[in-house]
PDB file of C-alpha atoms and ligand atoms in Angstrom:
ATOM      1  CA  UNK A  38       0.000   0.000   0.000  1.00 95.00           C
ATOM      2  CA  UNK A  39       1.246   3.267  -0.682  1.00 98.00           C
ATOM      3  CA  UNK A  40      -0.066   6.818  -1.639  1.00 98.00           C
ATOM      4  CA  UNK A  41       0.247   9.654  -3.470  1.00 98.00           C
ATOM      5  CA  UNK A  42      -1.132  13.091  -3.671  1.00 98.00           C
ATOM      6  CA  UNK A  43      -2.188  14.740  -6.782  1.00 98.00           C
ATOM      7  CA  UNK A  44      -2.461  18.424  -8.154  1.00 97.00           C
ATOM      8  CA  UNK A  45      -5.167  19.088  -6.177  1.00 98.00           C
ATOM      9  CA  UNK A  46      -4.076  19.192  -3.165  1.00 98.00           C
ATOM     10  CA  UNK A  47      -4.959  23.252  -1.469  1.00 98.00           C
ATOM     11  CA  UNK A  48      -2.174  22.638   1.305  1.00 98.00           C
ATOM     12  CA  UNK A  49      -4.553  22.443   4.270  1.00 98.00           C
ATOM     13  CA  UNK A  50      -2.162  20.372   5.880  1.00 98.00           C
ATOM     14  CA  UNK A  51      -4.485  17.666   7.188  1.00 98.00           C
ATOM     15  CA  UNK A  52      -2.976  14.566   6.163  1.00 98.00           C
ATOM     16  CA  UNK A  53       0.470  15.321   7.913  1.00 98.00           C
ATOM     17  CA  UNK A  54      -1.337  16.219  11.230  1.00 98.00           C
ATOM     18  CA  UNK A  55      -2.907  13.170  10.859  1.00 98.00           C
ATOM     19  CA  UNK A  56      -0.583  10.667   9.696  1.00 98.00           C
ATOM     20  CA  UNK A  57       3.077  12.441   9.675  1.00 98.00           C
ATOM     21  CA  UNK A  58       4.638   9.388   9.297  1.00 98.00           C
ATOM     22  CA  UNK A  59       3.209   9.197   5.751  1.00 98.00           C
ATOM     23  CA  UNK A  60       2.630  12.934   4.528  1.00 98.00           C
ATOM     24  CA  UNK A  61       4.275  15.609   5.166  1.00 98.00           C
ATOM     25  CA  UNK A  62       4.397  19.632   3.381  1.00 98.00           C
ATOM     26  CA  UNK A  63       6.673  20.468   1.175  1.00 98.00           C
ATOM     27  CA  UNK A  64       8.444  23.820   0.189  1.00 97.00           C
ATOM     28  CA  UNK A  65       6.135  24.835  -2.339  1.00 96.00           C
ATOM     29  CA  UNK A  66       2.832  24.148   0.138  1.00 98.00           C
ATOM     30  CA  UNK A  67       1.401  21.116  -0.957  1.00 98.00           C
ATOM     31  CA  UNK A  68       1.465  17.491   0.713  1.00 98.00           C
ATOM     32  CA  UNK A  69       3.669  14.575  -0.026  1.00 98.00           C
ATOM     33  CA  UNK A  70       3.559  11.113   0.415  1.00 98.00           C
ATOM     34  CA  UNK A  71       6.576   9.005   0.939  1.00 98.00           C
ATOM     35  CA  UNK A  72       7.655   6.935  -2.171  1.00 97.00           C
ATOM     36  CA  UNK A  73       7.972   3.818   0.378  1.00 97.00           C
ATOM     37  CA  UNK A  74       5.268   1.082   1.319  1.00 98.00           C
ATOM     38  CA  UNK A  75       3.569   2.775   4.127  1.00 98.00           C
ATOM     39  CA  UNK A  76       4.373   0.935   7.458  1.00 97.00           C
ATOM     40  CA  UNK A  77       2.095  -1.539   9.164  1.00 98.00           C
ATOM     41  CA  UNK A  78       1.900   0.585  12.211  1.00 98.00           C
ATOM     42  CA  UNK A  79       0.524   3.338  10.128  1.00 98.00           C
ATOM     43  CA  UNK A  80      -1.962   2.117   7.870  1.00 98.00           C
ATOM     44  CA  UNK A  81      -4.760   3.322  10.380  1.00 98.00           C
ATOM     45  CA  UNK A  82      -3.841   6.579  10.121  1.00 98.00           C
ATOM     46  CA  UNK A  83      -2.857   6.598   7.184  1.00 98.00           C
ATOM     47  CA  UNK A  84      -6.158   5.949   5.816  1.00 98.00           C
ATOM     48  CA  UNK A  85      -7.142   8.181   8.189  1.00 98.00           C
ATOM     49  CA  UNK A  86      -5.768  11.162   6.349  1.00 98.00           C
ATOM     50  CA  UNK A  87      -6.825   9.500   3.275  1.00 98.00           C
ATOM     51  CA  UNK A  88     -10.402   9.429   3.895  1.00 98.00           C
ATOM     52  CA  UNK A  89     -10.159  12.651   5.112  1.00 98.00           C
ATOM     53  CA  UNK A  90      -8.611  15.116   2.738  1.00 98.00           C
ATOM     54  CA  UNK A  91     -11.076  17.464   1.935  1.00 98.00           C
ATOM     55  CA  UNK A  92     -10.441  17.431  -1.776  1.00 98.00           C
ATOM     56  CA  UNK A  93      -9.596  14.295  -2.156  1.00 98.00           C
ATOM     57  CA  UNK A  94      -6.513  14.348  -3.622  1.00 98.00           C
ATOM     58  CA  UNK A  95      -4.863  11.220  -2.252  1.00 98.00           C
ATOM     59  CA  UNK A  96      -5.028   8.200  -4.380  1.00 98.00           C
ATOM     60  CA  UNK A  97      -3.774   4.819  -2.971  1.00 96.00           C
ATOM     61  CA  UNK A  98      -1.213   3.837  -5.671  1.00 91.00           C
TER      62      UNK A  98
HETATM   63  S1  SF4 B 152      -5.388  16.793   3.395  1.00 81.52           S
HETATM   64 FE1  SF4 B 152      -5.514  16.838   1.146  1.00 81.52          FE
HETATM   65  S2  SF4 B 152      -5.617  19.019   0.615  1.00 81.52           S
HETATM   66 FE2  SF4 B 152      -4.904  18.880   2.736  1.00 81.52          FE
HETATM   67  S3  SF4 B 152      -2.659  18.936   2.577  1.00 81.52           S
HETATM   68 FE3  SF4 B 152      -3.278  16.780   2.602  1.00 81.52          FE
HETATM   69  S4  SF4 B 152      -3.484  16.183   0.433  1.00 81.52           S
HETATM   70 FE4  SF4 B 152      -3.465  18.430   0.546  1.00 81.52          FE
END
C-alpha cells in the first residue's frame, strides 16, 4: 500500500497532522507522500488522512 497526492491538493495540511509518518508539506505548500510502502503501524492513520482530505486528492497507488 502506498499513496500519493495529486495536483489538487490546497495545502490544508491535514494529512500530515494526521498521519506524519506518511505525509508531510513540502516547500512549495502542498502534501507529499513518501515513495515507500507505508508501514504496518501506520496504515490506520494513514487511511485516516486519506479518507479525510477534503479534496480528495490522495489516491492509494
Ligand atoms: S489533506 Fe488533502 S488538501 Fe490537505 S494537505 Fe493533505 S493532500 Fe493536501
Amino acid at each position: 500500500m502506498k499513496y500519493y497526492v495529486n495536483d489538487s491538493c490546497i495545502g490544508c495540511g491535514l494529512c500530515a497532522g494526521t498521519c506524519p509518518e506518511v505525509f508531510s508539506m513540502s516547500d512549495s505548500g502542498v502534501a507529499v507522500a513518501i515513495e515507500a510502502e507505508v508501514p504496518a503501524k501506520v496504515l490506520d492513520s494513514a487511511a485516516e488522512a486519506h479518507e479525510g482530505c477534503p479534496v480528495g486528492a490522495i489516491e492509494e497507488v
